[in-house]
Short mmCIF file of C-alpha atoms and ligand atoms in Angstrom, two decimals:
data_model
loop_
_atom_site.label_atom_id
_atom_site.label_comp_id
_atom_site.label_asym_id
_atom_site.label_seq_id
_atom_site.Cartn_x
_atom_site.Cartn_y
_atom_site.Cartn_z
CA MET A 1 -95.28 0.27 25.76
CA ALA A 2 -98.63 2.07 26.17
CA PRO A 3 -101.20 2.20 23.51
CA LEU A 4 -101.16 4.15 20.24
CA ASN A 5 -101.66 7.75 20.88
CA GLN A 6 -100.54 9.59 17.44
CA LYS A 7 -103.59 11.70 17.86
CA GLN A 8 -101.56 13.68 20.21
CA GLU A 9 -99.95 16.92 18.30
CA ILE A 10 -96.16 17.55 18.87
CA LYS A 11 -94.74 21.08 18.61
CA VAL A 12 -90.89 21.01 18.14
CA TYR A 13 -88.51 23.95 18.43
CA ASN A 14 -86.91 23.82 15.07
CA SER A 15 -83.26 25.33 15.10
CA LEU A 16 -83.72 25.96 11.42
CA SER A 17 -86.64 28.18 11.51
CA GLY A 18 -85.79 29.44 15.35
CA SER A 19 -89.61 28.66 16.03
CA LYS A 20 -91.97 26.03 17.31
CA GLU A 21 -93.62 23.92 14.60
CA THR A 22 -96.09 21.27 14.53
CA PHE A 23 -94.21 18.05 14.15
CA LYS A 24 -95.33 16.19 10.81
CA PRO A 25 -93.28 13.09 9.69
CA LEU A 26 -92.40 12.69 6.02
CA LEU A 27 -94.35 8.95 6.25
CA GLU A 28 -97.25 9.32 8.37
CA GLY A 29 -96.71 7.05 11.57
CA ASN A 30 -92.69 6.86 11.02
CA VAL A 31 -90.11 8.90 12.16
CA GLY A 32 -86.25 8.97 10.80
CA MET A 33 -84.23 10.35 13.71
CA TYR A 34 -80.54 11.11 13.26
CA VAL A 35 -78.28 12.16 16.54
CA CYS A 36 -74.55 12.73 16.23
CA GLY A 37 -72.88 10.19 18.19
CA PRO A 38 -69.47 10.40 20.38
CA THR A 39 -66.16 10.35 19.14
CA VAL A 40 -64.62 7.63 21.03
CA TYR A 41 -61.34 8.76 22.26
CA SER A 42 -62.24 9.12 25.76
CA ASN A 43 -64.62 8.34 28.65
CA VAL A 44 -67.90 9.85 28.13
CA HIS A 45 -68.48 12.85 30.91
CA LEU A 46 -72.03 13.74 32.26
CA GLY A 47 -72.37 16.59 29.82
CA ASN A 48 -72.39 13.96 26.81
CA VAL A 49 -74.77 11.66 28.51
CA ARG A 50 -77.07 14.68 29.22
CA THR A 51 -77.30 15.17 25.16
CA PHE A 52 -77.94 11.18 24.69
CA MET A 53 -80.35 11.28 27.53
CA SER A 54 -82.17 14.12 26.19
CA PHE A 55 -82.73 12.30 22.83
CA ASP A 56 -83.38 9.00 24.39
CA MET A 57 -86.44 10.72 26.38
CA ILE A 58 -87.73 12.00 22.81
CA PHE A 59 -87.01 8.66 21.06
CA ARG A 60 -89.11 7.06 23.93
CA TYR A 61 -91.81 9.82 23.75
CA LEU A 62 -92.41 9.08 20.04
CA LYS A 63 -92.25 5.57 20.58
CA HIS A 64 -94.97 5.78 23.31
CA LEU A 65 -97.25 7.65 20.81
CA GLY A 66 -96.85 4.51 18.50
CA TYR A 67 -94.54 6.05 16.19
CA LYS A 68 -92.20 3.68 14.31
CA VAL A 69 -89.05 5.36 14.95
CA ARG A 70 -85.88 4.40 13.09
CA TYR A 71 -83.01 6.07 15.43
CA VAL A 72 -79.41 6.26 14.00
CA ARG A 73 -76.81 7.44 16.15
CA ASN A 74 -73.24 6.92 14.78
CA ILE A 75 -69.88 6.51 16.44
CA THR A 76 -67.14 8.68 15.26
CA ASP A 77 -64.19 6.39 14.85
CA ALA A 78 -61.99 8.42 12.46
CA GLY A 79 -61.80 11.94 10.77
CA HIS A 80 -62.42 14.18 14.10
CA LEU A 81 -59.41 16.31 14.28
CA THR A 82 -58.03 17.94 17.60
CA ASP A 83 -59.06 21.62 16.63
CA ASP A 84 -62.57 20.26 15.55
CA ALA A 85 -61.81 21.81 12.22
CA ASP A 86 -59.26 20.91 9.62
CA GLU A 87 -55.93 20.99 11.45
CA GLY A 88 -54.34 18.98 13.99
CA GLU A 89 -54.25 15.26 14.48
CA ASP A 90 -57.10 12.82 14.46
CA LYS A 91 -58.38 12.80 18.19
CA ILE A 92 -58.24 8.75 18.12
CA ALA A 93 -54.78 8.27 16.45
CA LYS A 94 -53.41 10.90 19.01
CA LYS A 95 -54.73 8.96 21.77
CA ALA A 96 -53.42 5.77 20.47
CA ARG A 97 -50.08 7.23 20.04
CA LEU A 98 -49.99 8.49 23.53
CA GLU A 99 -51.08 5.08 24.79
CA GLN A 100 -49.00 2.96 22.36
CA ILE A 101 -52.08 1.12 21.26
CA GLU A 102 -53.70 0.63 17.88
CA PRO A 103 -56.37 3.32 16.97
CA MET A 104 -58.87 0.27 17.10
CA GLU A 105 -57.93 -0.49 20.60
CA VAL A 106 -58.95 3.20 21.45
CA VAL A 107 -62.20 2.83 19.45
CA GLN A 108 -63.00 -0.55 21.35
CA GLN A 109 -62.38 0.53 24.72
CA TYR A 110 -64.41 3.78 24.50
CA THR A 111 -67.18 2.28 22.53
CA ILE A 112 -67.63 -0.28 25.28
CA ASP A 113 -67.43 2.49 27.86
CA PHE A 114 -70.08 4.61 26.02
CA HIS A 115 -72.43 1.44 25.82
CA THR A 116 -72.05 0.69 29.29
CA ILE A 117 -72.61 4.15 30.74
CA LEU A 118 -75.73 4.88 28.46
CA GLN A 119 -77.02 1.13 29.69
CA LYS A 120 -76.67 2.20 33.27
CA PHE A 121 -78.71 5.38 32.61
CA ASN A 122 -81.34 3.03 31.12
CA CYS A 123 -80.98 4.88 27.51
CA LEU A 124 -82.50 2.45 24.80
CA PRO A 125 -80.12 1.19 22.03
CA PRO A 126 -80.68 2.84 18.71
CA SER A 127 -82.01 1.29 15.76
CA ILE A 128 -78.77 1.70 14.03
CA GLU A 129 -75.27 2.38 15.06
CA PRO A 130 -73.04 3.01 12.22
CA THR A 131 -69.38 3.75 12.45
CA ALA A 132 -67.62 6.19 10.12
CA THR A 133 -64.88 3.58 9.19
CA GLY A 134 -67.47 1.36 8.01
CA HIS A 135 -68.80 3.95 5.54
CA ILE A 136 -65.69 5.26 3.86
CA ILE A 137 -66.92 4.32 0.27
CA GLU A 138 -70.50 6.24 0.74
CA GLN A 139 -68.42 9.09 1.63
CA ILE A 140 -66.01 8.87 -1.27
CA GLU A 141 -69.41 8.74 -3.49
CA ILE A 142 -70.66 12.07 -1.86
CA ILE A 143 -67.19 13.80 -2.56
CA LYS A 144 -67.63 12.83 -6.19
CA GLU A 145 -71.07 14.31 -6.52
CA ILE A 146 -69.99 17.38 -4.76
CA ILE A 147 -67.01 17.93 -7.10
CA ASP A 148 -69.24 17.00 -10.04
CA ASN A 149 -71.73 19.61 -9.11
CA GLY A 150 -68.62 22.25 -8.93
CA PHE A 151 -69.01 22.84 -5.08
CA ALA A 152 -65.73 21.24 -4.23
CA TYR A 153 -62.23 21.13 -5.30
CA GLU A 154 -59.15 19.07 -4.99
CA LYS A 155 -55.76 20.30 -3.92
CA ASN A 156 -52.45 18.15 -3.33
CA GLY A 157 -54.62 15.05 -2.32
CA SER A 158 -57.01 16.53 -0.18
CA VAL A 159 -60.64 17.90 -1.16
CA TYR A 160 -62.37 20.96 0.23
CA PHE A 161 -65.79 22.23 0.04
CA ASP A 162 -65.94 25.58 -1.84
CA VAL A 163 -68.23 27.63 0.56
CA LEU A 164 -68.24 30.87 -1.34
CA LYS A 165 -69.12 29.01 -4.34
CA PHE A 166 -72.08 27.20 -2.54
CA ASN A 167 -73.22 30.32 -1.07
CA GLU A 168 -73.48 31.97 -4.78
CA SER A 169 -76.71 29.55 -5.20
CA HIS A 170 -77.69 28.39 -1.49
CA ASP A 171 -77.78 29.82 1.90
CA TYR A 172 -74.51 28.80 3.96
CA GLY A 173 -75.33 30.09 7.49
CA LYS A 174 -78.93 29.41 7.45
CA LEU A 175 -78.96 26.87 10.40
CA SER A 176 -76.66 28.84 12.61
CA GLY A 177 -77.81 32.31 11.66
CA ARG A 178 -74.46 33.37 10.36
CA ASN A 179 -74.06 35.46 7.57
CA LEU A 180 -71.19 34.43 5.21
CA GLU A 181 -69.71 38.13 4.75
CA ASP A 182 -69.63 38.53 8.57
CA MET A 183 -67.46 35.30 8.74
CA ILE A 184 -65.15 36.41 6.00
CA ALA A 185 -64.87 39.77 7.77
CA ASN A 186 -63.98 38.15 11.16
CA THR A 187 -61.43 35.49 9.94
CA ARG A 188 -57.74 35.88 9.48
CA GLU A 189 -56.07 35.79 6.11
CA LEU A 190 -54.93 32.39 5.04
CA THR A 191 -51.44 31.67 5.13
CA ALA A 192 -49.46 31.27 2.12
CA GLN A 193 -49.02 27.38 2.59
CA SER A 194 -52.93 27.02 2.91
CA GLU A 195 -54.64 24.62 0.35
CA LYS A 196 -57.81 26.41 0.69
CA LYS A 197 -59.19 29.00 -1.48
CA ASN A 198 -61.06 30.57 1.38
CA ALA A 199 -60.76 30.34 5.13
CA GLN A 200 -64.52 29.45 5.33
CA ASP A 201 -63.77 26.14 3.11
CA PHE A 202 -63.77 22.81 4.73
CA ALA A 203 -62.33 19.55 4.34
CA LEU A 204 -64.28 16.80 2.78
CA TRP A 205 -61.29 14.46 2.40
CA LYS A 206 -57.70 14.94 3.80
CA LYS A 207 -54.50 13.60 2.34
CA ALA A 208 -52.84 11.01 5.06
CA GLU A 209 -49.20 12.20 5.65
CA PRO A 210 -46.89 9.04 5.68
CA GLN A 211 -46.95 9.16 9.54
CA HIS A 212 -50.97 8.92 9.68
CA ILE A 213 -52.04 5.34 10.45
CA MET A 214 -55.87 5.79 9.80
CA ARG A 215 -55.61 5.98 5.81
CA TRP A 216 -57.89 4.59 3.04
CA PRO A 217 -57.47 4.75 -0.68
CA SER A 218 -59.40 7.19 -2.98
CA PRO A 219 -59.49 8.68 -6.36
CA TRP A 220 -57.46 11.52 -4.65
CA GLY A 221 -54.74 9.05 -3.12
CA ASP A 222 -54.56 7.70 0.51
CA GLY A 223 -56.35 9.71 3.11
CA PHE A 224 -59.27 9.84 5.63
CA PRO A 225 -62.72 11.56 5.37
CA GLY A 226 -63.66 14.79 7.07
CA TRP A 227 -65.64 14.68 10.15
CA HIS A 228 -68.81 16.55 8.97
CA LEU A 229 -69.08 14.35 5.87
CA GLU A 230 -69.50 11.05 7.99
CA CYS A 231 -72.73 12.18 9.37
CA THR A 232 -74.00 13.20 5.83
CA ALA A 233 -73.14 9.82 4.66
CA MET A 234 -74.59 7.80 7.50
CA SER A 235 -77.91 9.86 7.87
CA THR A 236 -78.53 9.61 3.96
CA LYS A 237 -77.63 5.93 3.55
CA TYR A 238 -80.01 4.84 6.48
CA LEU A 239 -82.70 7.45 6.66
CA GLY A 240 -82.76 8.91 3.08
CA GLU A 241 -81.83 12.19 1.28
CA GLN A 242 -84.60 13.88 3.51
CA PHE A 243 -85.58 12.76 7.12
CA ASP A 244 -87.38 13.97 9.94
CA ILE A 245 -85.24 14.84 12.85
CA HIS A 246 -81.66 15.47 13.12
CA GLY A 247 -80.25 16.29 16.72
CA GLY A 248 -77.02 16.72 18.77
CA GLY A 249 -75.59 18.97 21.51
CA MET A 250 -75.88 23.03 20.66
CA ASP A 251 -72.26 23.27 20.23
CA LEU A 252 -72.65 21.13 16.91
CA LYS A 253 -74.90 23.62 15.37
CA PHE A 254 -71.67 25.49 13.77
CA PRO A 255 -69.97 24.38 11.79
CA HIS A 256 -70.74 20.72 11.97
CA HIS A 257 -74.37 20.75 11.31
CA GLU A 258 -74.26 23.87 8.96
CA CYS A 259 -71.69 21.75 7.08
CA GLU A 260 -74.11 18.61 6.96
CA ILE A 261 -76.74 20.96 5.30
CA ALA A 262 -74.46 22.20 2.71
CA GLN A 263 -72.77 18.89 1.78
CA SER A 264 -76.40 17.42 1.19
CA GLU A 265 -77.45 20.39 -0.91
CA ALA A 266 -74.18 20.38 -2.85
CA SER A 267 -74.45 16.63 -3.63
CA ASN A 268 -78.22 15.60 -4.09
CA GLY A 269 -79.67 19.04 -4.04
CA LYS A 270 -81.95 18.53 -1.18
CA ASN A 271 -82.13 20.20 2.24
CA PRO A 272 -81.63 17.06 4.40
CA VAL A 273 -83.64 17.61 7.73
CA ASN A 274 -87.07 18.70 8.40
CA TYR A 275 -86.51 19.47 12.42
CA TRP A 276 -83.02 20.48 13.60
CA LEU A 277 -83.25 19.72 17.52
CA HIS A 278 -80.36 21.12 19.52
CA ALA A 279 -79.88 19.98 23.11
CA ASN A 280 -78.06 22.62 25.65
CA MET A 281 -74.94 22.00 27.56
CA LEU A 282 -74.46 20.70 31.11
CA THR A 283 -72.19 23.15 32.91
CA LEU A 284 -70.06 22.63 35.81
CA ASN A 285 -69.22 25.76 37.94
CA GLY A 286 -71.17 27.77 35.12
CA LYS A 287 -68.72 26.51 32.42
CA LYS A 288 -69.48 24.11 29.81
CA MET A 289 -68.51 20.64 30.80
CA SER A 290 -65.54 19.46 28.27
CA LYS A 291 -63.48 16.67 27.61
CA SER A 292 -60.48 18.94 26.46
CA ASP A 293 -60.31 21.24 29.48
CA GLY A 294 -60.96 18.87 32.32
CA ASN A 295 -63.96 20.97 33.65
CA ASN A 296 -66.26 17.69 34.04
CA ILE A 297 -67.35 14.99 35.92
CA PHE A 298 -67.61 11.28 34.84
CA PRO A 299 -70.78 9.12 35.66
CA ALA A 300 -68.47 6.74 37.53
CA GLN A 301 -67.86 9.66 40.10
CA ILE A 302 -71.58 10.23 40.50
CA PHE A 303 -72.39 6.62 41.49
CA THR A 304 -69.34 6.44 43.94
CA GLY A 305 -69.51 9.79 45.29
CA ASP A 306 -65.65 9.87 44.38
CA SER A 307 -65.25 13.69 43.50
CA PRO A 308 -64.33 16.64 44.99
CA PHE A 309 -67.70 18.07 43.77
CA LEU A 310 -69.65 15.46 45.74
CA THR A 311 -70.71 14.71 49.30
CA LYS A 312 -72.03 11.03 48.58
CA GLY A 313 -72.83 8.77 45.65
CA PHE A 314 -75.95 9.02 43.44
CA SER A 315 -77.77 6.13 41.51
CA PRO A 316 -78.28 6.46 37.78
CA SER A 317 -81.91 7.06 38.37
CA VAL A 318 -81.33 10.02 40.32
CA ALA A 319 -79.05 11.41 37.94
CA ARG A 320 -81.27 10.70 35.14
CA PHE A 321 -84.08 12.63 36.92
CA PHE A 322 -81.78 15.59 37.73
CA VAL A 323 -81.43 15.85 34.01
CA MET A 324 -85.23 15.40 33.20
CA GLN A 325 -86.16 18.08 35.75
CA ALA A 326 -84.64 20.60 33.10
CA HIS A 327 -86.07 21.55 29.52
CA TYR A 328 -83.30 20.27 26.98
CA ARG A 329 -82.86 23.30 25.54
CA SER A 330 -82.10 25.17 28.86
CA VAL A 331 -78.53 25.48 30.39
CA LEU A 332 -78.22 22.88 33.15
CA ASP A 333 -75.68 23.36 36.01
CA PHE A 334 -74.50 20.55 37.96
CA SER A 335 -73.94 20.74 41.77
CA ASN A 336 -73.98 18.22 44.77
CA ASP A 337 -77.02 20.19 46.07
CA ALA A 338 -78.88 20.01 42.93
CA LEU A 339 -78.27 16.30 42.79
CA LEU A 340 -79.47 15.99 46.67
CA ALA A 341 -82.61 17.89 45.81
CA SER A 342 -83.39 15.50 42.90
CA GLU A 343 -82.65 12.63 44.89
CA LYS A 344 -85.35 13.79 47.30
CA GLY A 345 -88.02 14.51 44.60
CA PHE A 346 -87.22 11.20 42.78
CA ASN A 347 -87.45 9.13 46.30
CA ARG A 348 -90.89 11.13 46.90
CA LEU A 349 -92.28 10.17 43.35
CA MET A 350 -91.23 6.38 43.57
CA GLU A 351 -92.93 6.24 47.16
CA ALA A 352 -96.04 7.41 45.42
CA VAL A 353 -95.72 4.97 42.42
CA ASN A 354 -95.44 2.16 44.99
CA LEU A 355 -98.51 3.43 46.76
CA LEU A 356 -100.65 2.95 43.69
CA GLU A 357 -100.95 -0.97 43.74
CA ALA A 358 -102.72 -0.54 47.35
CA LEU A 359 -104.97 2.67 46.91
CA PRO A 360 -108.46 2.06 48.11
CA THR A 361 -111.22 2.92 45.47
CA SER A 362 -114.61 4.61 45.68
CA GLU A 363 -117.91 5.32 44.09
CA LYS A 364 -116.57 8.88 42.72
CA SER A 365 -113.43 10.42 41.80
CA SER A 366 -112.50 13.72 43.09
CA ILE A 367 -109.87 14.60 40.30
CA ASP A 368 -110.80 14.47 36.77
CA VAL A 369 -108.09 11.77 35.47
CA GLU A 370 -108.62 12.41 31.79
CA ILE A 371 -107.73 16.29 32.37
CA TRP A 372 -104.65 15.50 34.12
CA LYS A 373 -103.62 12.84 31.90
CA GLN A 374 -103.94 15.44 28.96
CA SER A 375 -101.75 17.77 31.02
CA CYS A 376 -99.03 15.23 30.99
CA TYR A 377 -99.36 14.78 27.25
CA ASP A 378 -99.48 18.53 26.81
CA ALA A 379 -96.33 19.11 28.45
CA MET A 380 -94.30 16.67 26.41
CA ASN A 381 -96.31 17.75 23.03
CA ASP A 382 -94.67 21.34 23.84
CA ASP A 383 -91.34 20.61 22.59
CA PHE A 384 -90.94 17.63 25.23
CA ASN A 385 -91.17 19.62 28.42
CA SER A 386 -90.00 17.29 30.76
CA PRO A 387 -89.85 19.72 33.87
CA ILE A 388 -93.58 20.44 33.33
CA LEU A 389 -94.41 16.72 32.94
CA ILE A 390 -92.73 16.22 36.27
CA ALA A 391 -94.53 18.69 38.04
CA GLN A 392 -97.75 17.19 36.89
CA LEU A 393 -96.37 13.63 38.47
CA PHE A 394 -95.92 15.65 41.57
CA GLU A 395 -99.53 16.74 41.41
CA ALA A 396 -100.32 12.99 41.14
CA ALA A 397 -98.03 12.05 43.77
CA LYS A 398 -99.88 14.64 46.29
CA PHE A 399 -103.25 13.13 45.12
CA ILE A 400 -102.12 9.54 45.75
CA HIS A 401 -101.18 10.52 49.39
CA GLN A 402 -104.63 12.16 49.88
CA ILE A 403 -106.40 9.00 48.60
CA LYS A 404 -104.27 6.84 50.91
CA ASP A 405 -105.14 9.22 53.92
CA SER A 406 -108.88 9.10 52.88
CA LYS A 407 -108.65 12.85 51.82
CA ALA A 408 -109.56 12.22 48.33
CA ALA A 409 -111.21 9.49 46.10
CA ILE A 410 -110.88 7.61 43.00
CA THR A 411 -113.09 5.02 41.16
CA GLN A 412 -111.70 1.69 40.20
CA THR A 413 -111.81 2.70 36.56
CA ASP A 414 -110.09 5.90 36.80
CA LEU A 415 -107.44 4.26 39.11
CA GLU A 416 -106.54 1.88 36.46
CA ASP A 417 -106.01 4.74 33.83
CA PHE A 418 -104.05 6.79 36.33
CA LYS A 419 -102.04 3.80 37.31
CA THR A 420 -101.13 3.05 33.52
CA THR A 421 -100.41 6.83 32.81
CA ILE A 422 -98.21 7.42 35.73
CA LYS A 423 -96.19 4.18 34.88
CA ALA A 424 -96.07 5.02 31.32
CA PHE A 425 -94.67 8.42 31.89
CA VAL A 426 -92.28 7.60 34.79
CA PHE A 427 -90.75 4.33 33.27
CA ASP A 428 -91.30 4.43 29.67
CA VAL A 429 -91.01 8.02 28.63
CA LEU A 430 -88.74 9.59 31.38
CA GLY A 431 -86.84 6.26 31.43
CA LEU A 432 -86.52 6.15 35.21
CA GLU A 433 -86.11 3.06 37.26
CA ASP A 434 -87.25 2.16 40.67
CA VAL A 435 -84.01 0.78 42.24
CA ASN A 436 -85.60 -0.70 45.22
CA ALA A 437 -88.45 -2.41 43.10
CA ALA A 438 -85.77 -4.10 40.84
CA ALA A 439 -83.58 -5.18 43.88
CA GLU A 440 -86.96 -6.61 45.16
CA ALA A 441 -87.78 -8.14 42.10
CA ASN A 442 -84.37 -9.91 42.05
CA THR A 443 -84.49 -11.20 45.50
CA ASP A 444 -87.97 -12.86 44.35
CA LYS A 445 -86.12 -14.50 41.79
CA LEU A 446 -83.28 -15.50 43.94
CA ASN A 447 -85.25 -17.01 46.54
CA GLY A 448 -87.33 -18.92 43.85
CA ALA A 449 -84.14 -20.49 42.47
CA ILE A 450 -83.03 -21.57 46.05
CA GLU A 451 -86.37 -23.01 46.64
CA LEU A 452 -86.09 -24.94 43.33
CA LEU A 453 -82.67 -26.37 44.36
CA ILE A 454 -83.72 -27.15 47.86
CA GLN A 455 -86.55 -29.27 46.05
CA LEU A 456 -84.26 -31.16 43.88
CA ARG A 457 -82.10 -31.83 46.70
CA LYS A 458 -84.67 -33.31 48.63
CA GLU A 459 -85.44 -35.42 45.70
CA ALA A 460 -81.94 -36.63 45.03
CA ARG A 461 -81.86 -37.63 48.68
CA ALA A 462 -84.89 -39.60 48.48
CA ASN A 463 -83.37 -41.29 45.28
CA LYS A 464 -80.40 -42.03 47.47
CA ASP A 465 -78.33 -39.74 45.03
CA PHE A 466 -76.05 -38.33 47.87
CA ALA A 467 -73.60 -37.25 45.46
CA THR A 468 -76.10 -34.74 43.97
CA SER A 469 -77.53 -33.65 47.29
CA ASP A 470 -74.16 -32.90 48.68
CA GLN A 471 -73.04 -31.13 45.41
CA ILE A 472 -75.91 -28.94 45.79
CA ARG A 473 -75.44 -28.25 49.54
CA ASP A 474 -71.80 -27.73 49.18
CA GLN A 475 -71.75 -25.38 46.07
CA LEU A 476 -74.56 -23.28 47.50
CA LEU A 477 -72.59 -22.77 50.54
CA GLU A 478 -69.64 -21.69 48.70
CA LEU A 479 -71.68 -19.19 47.01
CA GLY A 480 -72.72 -17.95 50.54
CA ILE A 481 -75.88 -19.63 51.03
CA GLN A 482 -76.26 -22.05 53.82
CA LEU A 483 -79.20 -24.71 54.00
CA LYS A 484 -79.99 -25.76 57.43
CA ASP A 485 -81.96 -29.03 57.74
CA GLY A 486 -84.90 -28.99 60.36
CA ARG A 487 -87.98 -30.77 61.26
CA GLU A 488 -90.00 -28.27 59.34
CA GLY A 489 -88.07 -28.94 56.41
CA THR A 490 -84.87 -27.14 54.66
CA THR A 491 -84.47 -23.47 55.12
CA TYR A 492 -81.23 -21.28 54.37
CA THR A 493 -79.58 -18.23 55.14
CA LEU A 494 -77.64 -15.77 53.12
CA SER A 495 -74.36 -14.28 54.24
P1 AMP B 501 -68.40 14.84 21.18
O1 AMP B 501 -67.96 13.17 21.44
O2 AMP B 501 -67.36 15.72 21.99
O3 AMP B 501 -68.34 14.77 19.86
O4 AMP B 501 -69.77 14.65 21.88
C1 AMP B 501 -70.77 14.01 21.81
C2 AMP B 501 -72.02 14.82 21.91
O5 AMP B 501 -72.01 15.26 23.39
C3 AMP B 501 -72.25 15.90 21.16
O6 AMP B 501 -73.58 15.95 20.82
C4 AMP B 501 -71.98 17.21 22.12
O7 AMP B 501 -72.73 18.30 21.70
C5 AMP B 501 -72.32 16.81 23.43
N1 AMP B 501 -71.79 17.53 24.57
C6 AMP B 501 -70.32 17.73 24.51
N2 AMP B 501 -70.31 18.63 25.90
C7 AMP B 501 -71.47 18.66 26.29
C8 AMP B 501 -71.92 19.23 27.64
N3 AMP B 501 -71.28 20.02 28.48
N4 AMP B 501 -73.20 19.39 27.71
C9 AMP B 501 -74.31 18.86 26.95
N5 AMP B 501 -73.63 17.84 25.68
C10 AMP B 501 -72.55 17.93 25.52
ZN1 ZN B 502 -72.63 14.59 13.25
#
């Protein structure tokens, strides 16, 4: 990664205040960031990936500036119910029932899928990736605190957060901009059998019915934790009662994140997060991509092109470039045409990057590299504006072509700075990969390894160790590498 650059001042759009604020971490030089992870009951679609890519870009930029970032992103492996609130079946248990496998088999399968996909898109792993089921004890402790503070009540083995009581002394709705009176006016009356005092209350702990397989003992009997509580428990445990950044998709702002704030304030009295960052949705045909209604496209389809929405396949880097060309807070609509355009742009950028190594230098530079460089930082400092950064990189690409055609000039010192900056932003910050360069590097490695084997075979033959020399030749042949002995030495062909 590039040198320390913390002098850059970042402004982030904080959903809590509804404005751009200067980013100041609690502990200088350190950043604590929590991002809600996936509920691992199905394959991630490109919409989910967009959100994780956006926070990966933010993580990468903070690291690039030299911050020591602890990035926590959880895995939700229990407690997320099918209605995204307090009713229905656990999403993972439901999948396990339908497939007739163990819930933890569901979790394993989709966690592996999630990791594989994010790795393909060159997302860095988080510093800690805790699971909800690994933090049941922490969740129970928080519930006890909330009950002791008078903000939750137990009913028939379940525990509910008392939203109305909380709102008497706190502000429930401050993140999502909702007003509790309006919420009450807009909700249906509770049914007679409801255990909740008010429709706005939400579950911290749910009693497990006999058929519910994912269950844990608690002071209130066997049950399972509420979805909102998981994130409070895991963020508090690894980042403290107050931390810098909390991220997630826009759709999680209410109720999930609103409830996280309420839970922290009701248990330890502290507003947990300084900056709430929300990534906007990826849409398909103008509608949010979503797991539940089938309006989605999966990464595997992008790579192969096997989808009615696509005319061909695209590399993960092109898809990542497509995502980075939009600001993370803007809605982005997916289409074949948009991907084709991104592919063109991506190739143009990579072509320019590859020209950098062989550029001629002069006595004078025809642009001010320092000013251009700062404009890249300015873009990212302005709420991580990756599309503006990309526009600056295209300016650089134009300049590179001009230098190559002797229509512009650059000094040796400026070229070094220019190269380092372009590569830092393209590869370290945007997380793009030059697919061709990677393939070439692998070919170089393969050629080197074959040359080494040829040398070892030659030595074996010189020692009359024909068993070893034949083994090298035969096994290479099995791998599709044919050695040919000639007067000039041994050559090879790859089939
Ligand atoms: P889930 O596994 O459903 O909890 O979603 C994981 C993450 O993906 C959350 O941060 C969601 O906000 C996000 N997400 C879900 N659908 C989309 C979408 N269409 N576009 C962008 N992000 C999404
Ligand atoms: Zn969460």
